[in-house]
Coordinates of C-alpha atoms in Angstrom, one line a residue:
M1 CA 13.3 -202.3 100.9
A2 CA 12.1 -204.8 98.1
D3 CA 14.3 -205.2 95.0
R4 CA 13.1 -203.4 91.9
V5 CA 11.2 -205.4 89.7
H6 CA 11.9 -205.2 85.9
P7 CA 9.3 -206.1 83.1
H8 CA 10.1 -209.2 81.4
D9 CA 12.6 -209.1 78.5
S10 CA 11.0 -208.2 75.1
P11 CA 11.3 -211.2 72.4
S12 CA 14.1 -210.9 70.1
P13 CA 13.2 -209.1 66.7
T14 CA 12.7 -211.9 64.1
V15 CA 14.1 -211.9 60.7
S16 CA 11.9 -211.0 57.8
Q17 CA 12.4 -212.6 54.7
I18 CA 12.3 -209.9 52.0
D19 CA 13.8 -212.0 49.5
S20 CA 14.8 -215.5 48.6
S21 CA 18.4 -214.3 47.9
D22 CA 18.5 -210.9 50.6
A23 CA 17.7 -211.3 54.1
A24 CA 17.9 -208.2 56.5
V25 CA 18.8 -208.6 60.1
A26 CA 17.7 -205.5 62.7
P27 CA 20.4 -203.7 64.4
K28 CA 21.3 -204.4 67.5
P29 CA 21.0 -201.4 69.9
S30 CA 24.3 -199.3 70.7
L31 CA 25.8 -199.1 73.8
P32 CA 26.5 -196.0 76.0
P33 CA 29.7 -194.0 76.3
D34 CA 30.1 -195.8 79.6
G35 CA 29.6 -199.1 78.8
K36 CA 26.8 -199.8 80.9
P37 CA 23.7 -201.2 79.2
V38 CA 20.5 -199.0 79.1
P39 CA 17.2 -200.8 80.6
P40 CA 14.5 -201.2 78.3
P41 CA 11.8 -198.6 78.8
G42 CA 8.9 -200.3 81.3
T43 CA 7.0 -199.2 84.7
Y44 CA 8.9 -199.3 87.9
V45 CA 7.0 -200.5 91.2
I46 CA 8.7 -199.4 94.5
K47 CA 7.3 -200.8 97.6
I48 CA 7.7 -199.2 101.0
P49 CA 7.3 -201.1 104.1
K50 CA 4.4 -199.7 106.7
D51 CA 6.6 -198.9 109.1
Q52 CA 8.6 -196.4 107.3
I53 CA 6.1 -194.2 106.4
Y54 CA 5.9 -191.1 108.7
R55 CA 3.0 -188.8 109.4
V56 CA 5.1 -186.6 111.2
P57 CA 9.1 -185.9 110.7
P58 CA 11.6 -188.7 111.3
P59 CA 13.8 -188.3 114.3
E60 CA 16.8 -187.3 112.1
N61 CA 14.7 -184.7 110.5
A62 CA 12.6 -183.1 113.0
R63 CA 15.4 -180.5 113.7
R64 CA 15.7 -179.5 110.2
F65 CA 11.8 -179.2 110.3
A66 CA 11.5 -176.8 113.3
K67 CA 14.4 -174.6 111.7
Y68 CA 12.0 -174.3 108.5
T69 CA 9.0 -173.4 110.5
D70 CA 10.6 -171.0 112.8
K71 CA 12.1 -169.0 109.9
K72 CA 8.7 -169.1 108.2
S73 CA 6.7 -167.9 111.1
K74 CA 9.1 -164.7 111.6
R75 CA 8.8 -164.0 107.6
S76 CA 4.7 -163.8 108.5
Y77 CA 5.3 -161.4 111.5
G78 CA 7.8 -159.3 109.9
G79 CA 5.4 -158.8 107.1
G80 CA 2.5 -157.7 109.4
G81 CA 5.2 -155.4 111.1
R82 CA 5.8 -153.6 107.6
R83 CA 2.3 -153.5 107.1
R84 CA 1.6 -152.0 110.5
C85 CA 4.7 -149.5 109.8
S86 CA 3.1 -148.5 106.2
F87 CA -0.4 -147.8 108.0
C88 CA 1.7 -146.1 110.9
C89 CA 3.6 -144.0 108.4
C90 CA 0.3 -143.3 106.2
F91 CA -1.8 -142.0 109.3
S92 CA 1.2 -139.7 110.5
W93 CA 1.3 -138.1 106.7
F94 CA -2.4 -137.5 106.9
I95 CA -2.0 -135.8 110.1
G96 CA 0.7 -133.9 109.1
V97 CA -1.0 -132.3 106.1
L98 CA -4.0 -131.5 108.2
F99 CA -1.9 -130.0 110.8
I100 CA 0.0 -127.8 107.4
I101 CA -3.8 -127.1 106.5
A102 CA -5.1 -125.6 109.9
L103 CA -1.7 -123.5 109.8
L104 CA -2.2 -122.2 106.7
I105 CA -6.0 -121.3 107.5
G106 CA -5.0 -119.7 111.1
I107 CA -2.1 -117.6 109.3
A108 CA -4.8 -116.0 106.8
A109 CA -7.5 -115.6 109.3
G110 CA -4.8 -113.6 111.5
V111 CA -3.9 -111.6 108.2
L112 CA -7.4 -110.7 107.7
Y113 CA -7.9 -109.9 111.4
L114 CA -5.0 -107.6 111.2
V115 CA -6.4 -105.9 107.6
F116 CA -9.9 -105.6 108.3
K117 CA -9.7 -105.4 112.2
P118 CA -13.7 -106.8 111.8
K119 CA -16.1 -105.9 114.8
S120 CA -19.1 -107.5 116.1
P121 CA -22.4 -105.9 114.9
H122 CA -24.8 -104.5 117.6
Y123 CA -28.4 -105.4 117.7
S124 CA -31.8 -104.2 120.0
I125 CA -35.5 -103.7 119.8
D126 CA -36.5 -100.2 120.0
H127 CA -40.1 -100.5 119.7
I128 CA -42.9 -103.1 120.0
G129 CA -46.6 -102.3 119.1
I130 CA -49.3 -104.3 120.1
K131 CA -53.0 -104.7 118.5
A132 CA -56.2 -107.4 118.7
M133 CA -54.8 -108.3 122.1
N134 CA -58.0 -109.6 123.5
L135 CA -58.0 -111.1 126.8
T136 CA -61.8 -112.2 127.8
T137 CA -61.7 -115.2 125.5
A138 CA -59.0 -117.9 125.3
V139 CA -58.4 -118.0 121.7
I140 CA -56.5 -114.8 120.2
S141 CA -54.9 -113.3 117.1
P142 CA -52.5 -110.9 118.2
E143 CA -50.7 -108.6 115.6
F144 CA -47.3 -107.1 116.4
N145 CA -44.8 -104.6 114.9
I146 CA -41.4 -104.6 116.1
T147 CA -38.7 -102.0 115.3
V148 CA -35.4 -103.2 115.2
K149 CA -32.0 -101.7 115.3
A150 CA -28.6 -103.0 113.2
D151 CA -25.7 -101.3 113.6
N152 CA -22.9 -102.3 111.7
P153 CA -19.7 -100.5 113.2
N154 CA -16.9 -101.9 110.7
D155 CA -14.9 -99.6 108.4
K156 CA -14.5 -102.1 105.3
I157 CA -17.1 -105.0 106.0
G158 CA -20.7 -104.8 104.6
I159 CA -23.3 -107.1 105.8
R160 CA -25.9 -108.6 103.0
Y161 CA -29.0 -109.9 105.0
E162 CA -30.6 -113.1 103.4
T163 CA -34.0 -114.3 103.2
D164 CA -35.5 -117.2 104.6
S165 CA -35.3 -115.4 108.3
S166 CA -37.9 -115.9 111.1
A167 CA -38.9 -113.4 113.8
E168 CA -41.1 -115.2 116.8
I169 CA -42.6 -113.9 120.0
F170 CA -43.3 -115.7 123.0
F171 CA -44.5 -115.1 126.8
K172 CA -43.7 -117.4 129.1
G173 CA -43.0 -120.2 126.8
V174 CA -46.1 -119.5 124.6
K175 CA -45.5 -118.6 121.2
L176 CA -47.7 -115.5 120.4
C177 CA -46.8 -114.5 116.8
D178 CA -44.5 -115.1 114.2
G179 CA -43.1 -113.7 111.1
A180 CA -40.1 -112.9 108.6
L181 CA -37.1 -110.3 108.3
P182 CA -36.7 -108.2 105.5
A183 CA -33.8 -108.7 103.2
F184 CA -31.6 -106.2 102.6
Y185 CA -27.7 -104.8 102.2
Q186 CA -26.0 -103.0 105.2
P187 CA -22.9 -101.3 104.1
P188 CA -20.0 -100.6 106.9
K189 CA -20.5 -97.8 109.6
N190 CA -24.1 -98.0 109.4
I191 CA -26.8 -97.9 111.4
T192 CA -30.6 -99.6 110.0
V193 CA -33.7 -99.5 111.8
F194 CA -36.2 -101.7 110.5
M195 CA -39.9 -102.4 111.2
T196 CA -41.2 -105.9 111.1
P197 CA -44.9 -107.0 111.3
L198 CA -45.9 -110.4 113.2
K199 CA -49.1 -112.0 113.5
G200 CA -50.7 -114.5 115.7
N201 CA -53.8 -116.8 114.1
G202 CA -56.0 -118.7 116.7
I203 CA -53.6 -119.0 119.6
K204 CA -55.3 -121.2 122.2
L205 CA -54.0 -120.0 125.7
K206 CA -54.4 -122.1 128.7
S207 CA -56.5 -120.8 131.8
E208 CA -53.0 -120.4 133.7
D209 CA -51.3 -118.4 130.9
E210 CA -54.2 -116.5 130.4
K211 CA -54.4 -115.4 134.1
A212 CA -50.6 -114.7 134.3
L213 CA -50.9 -112.3 131.5
V214 CA -53.8 -110.6 132.4
D215 CA -52.1 -110.2 135.9
A216 CA -49.2 -109.1 133.6
Q217 CA -51.3 -106.5 132.1
T218 CA -52.3 -105.0 135.6
K219 CA -49.0 -104.9 136.9
R220 CA -48.2 -103.0 133.7
Q221 CA -45.2 -105.0 133.7
V222 CA -45.5 -107.9 130.4
P223 CA -42.1 -110.0 130.0
L224 CA -42.0 -111.0 126.3
N225 CA -39.2 -113.0 124.4
V226 CA -38.0 -112.1 121.4
K227 CA -36.4 -114.3 118.7
L228 CA -34.6 -113.4 115.6
V229 CA -32.9 -115.7 113.5
A230 CA -31.2 -114.1 110.2
P231 CA -29.3 -115.7 107.3
V232 CA -26.6 -113.2 106.3
K233 CA -23.4 -112.9 104.1
I234 CA -20.4 -110.7 105.0
K235 CA -18.9 -108.6 102.2
V236 CA -15.6 -107.1 101.8
G237 CA -15.3 -105.5 98.6
S238 CA -16.7 -107.7 95.9
V239 CA -15.9 -111.0 97.7
E240 CA -18.9 -112.4 99.9
S241 CA -18.7 -115.3 102.2
W242 CA -20.8 -118.3 102.6
K243 CA -24.0 -117.8 104.4
I244 CA -23.9 -117.4 108.4
T245 CA -26.7 -117.8 110.7
V246 CA -27.3 -114.7 113.0
K247 CA -29.5 -115.9 116.3
I248 CA -30.6 -112.7 118.3
D249 CA -32.7 -113.4 121.7
C250 CA -33.7 -110.6 123.5
D251 CA -35.8 -110.1 127.0
V252 CA -38.3 -107.4 126.6
T253 CA -40.9 -105.8 129.3
V254 CA -43.3 -103.6 128.2
D255 CA -45.7 -101.6 130.4
Q256 CA -48.8 -102.6 128.5
L257 CA -50.0 -104.9 125.4
T258 CA -51.5 -102.0 122.9
V259 CA -49.9 -99.8 120.4
Q260 CA -48.5 -97.3 122.5
S261 CA -46.6 -99.7 124.6
K262 CA -43.5 -98.4 125.9
I263 CA -40.5 -100.8 126.6
L264 CA -39.4 -100.6 130.5
S265 CA -36.4 -102.8 130.1
K266 CA -34.7 -104.8 127.3
K267 CA -31.6 -106.8 126.9
C268 CA -30.3 -109.0 123.9
N269 CA -27.9 -111.6 123.4
Y270 CA -26.9 -113.0 119.7
K271 CA -24.6 -115.7 118.3
L272 CA -23.2 -116.5 115.1
D273 CA -23.5 -120.1 113.5
L274 CA -20.5 -120.1 111.2
W275 CA -20.1 -123.1 109.4
L276 CA -18.8 -125.6 111.8
F277 CA -18.1 -123.0 114.2
K278 CA -20.5 -121.4 116.8
I279 CA -19.5 -117.9 118.5

């Protein structure tokens, strides 16, 4: 290694003539306590040979470098592990809260079921009257009057039928007419019978559908499909539930397409859309 290079010594201070009779000499710097002289201020240049400049740790420091990097990698892995652990804990806590909420809802539903003992309502089609069914033309505008019976067998639960309902009648997938159901409140232990007018306007029948309808009329067995959709609310005392959709699907066979038609057979199914659940 090269020797240290010191700057040139500064020139010694000169004595200034202040007066012809008096002269002031600059004081000498004091020595430190250890007695060694303090080098004057300046710039130091250190030269290192190129063969001693390393881009990788020298052999004597390689073990220390490897040990340091290993500790650093372990610390980083440990931080990731803690983050994964924190995520797992939060997820477990969330699942636990959902389980507790579901358990409380189940307990409340069980208590309500034991207290009120709810029963499913029953629906049926009692009569279908048909007018203006002219099968001599390919375009028809029939009018139907259907009589629906709704039976609420519950002792403490009322049913409020809301607006925005619908009623449709089909023959082999062809819609013949449509309309809406009336809005009303049905108290507990009550049977309500109501009539709903339905009308079709400019229904175009295909040749095969027209022929099938005439043949069914001739055989006095006309199969019809009645679809009813009614939004309802369950009422217990002064408390009403959210809106529930009742869907009724009835297969009805009548003997003729007139006002005096009689129902030969009928079968009705229904289901409830309870928010996210369906029954």
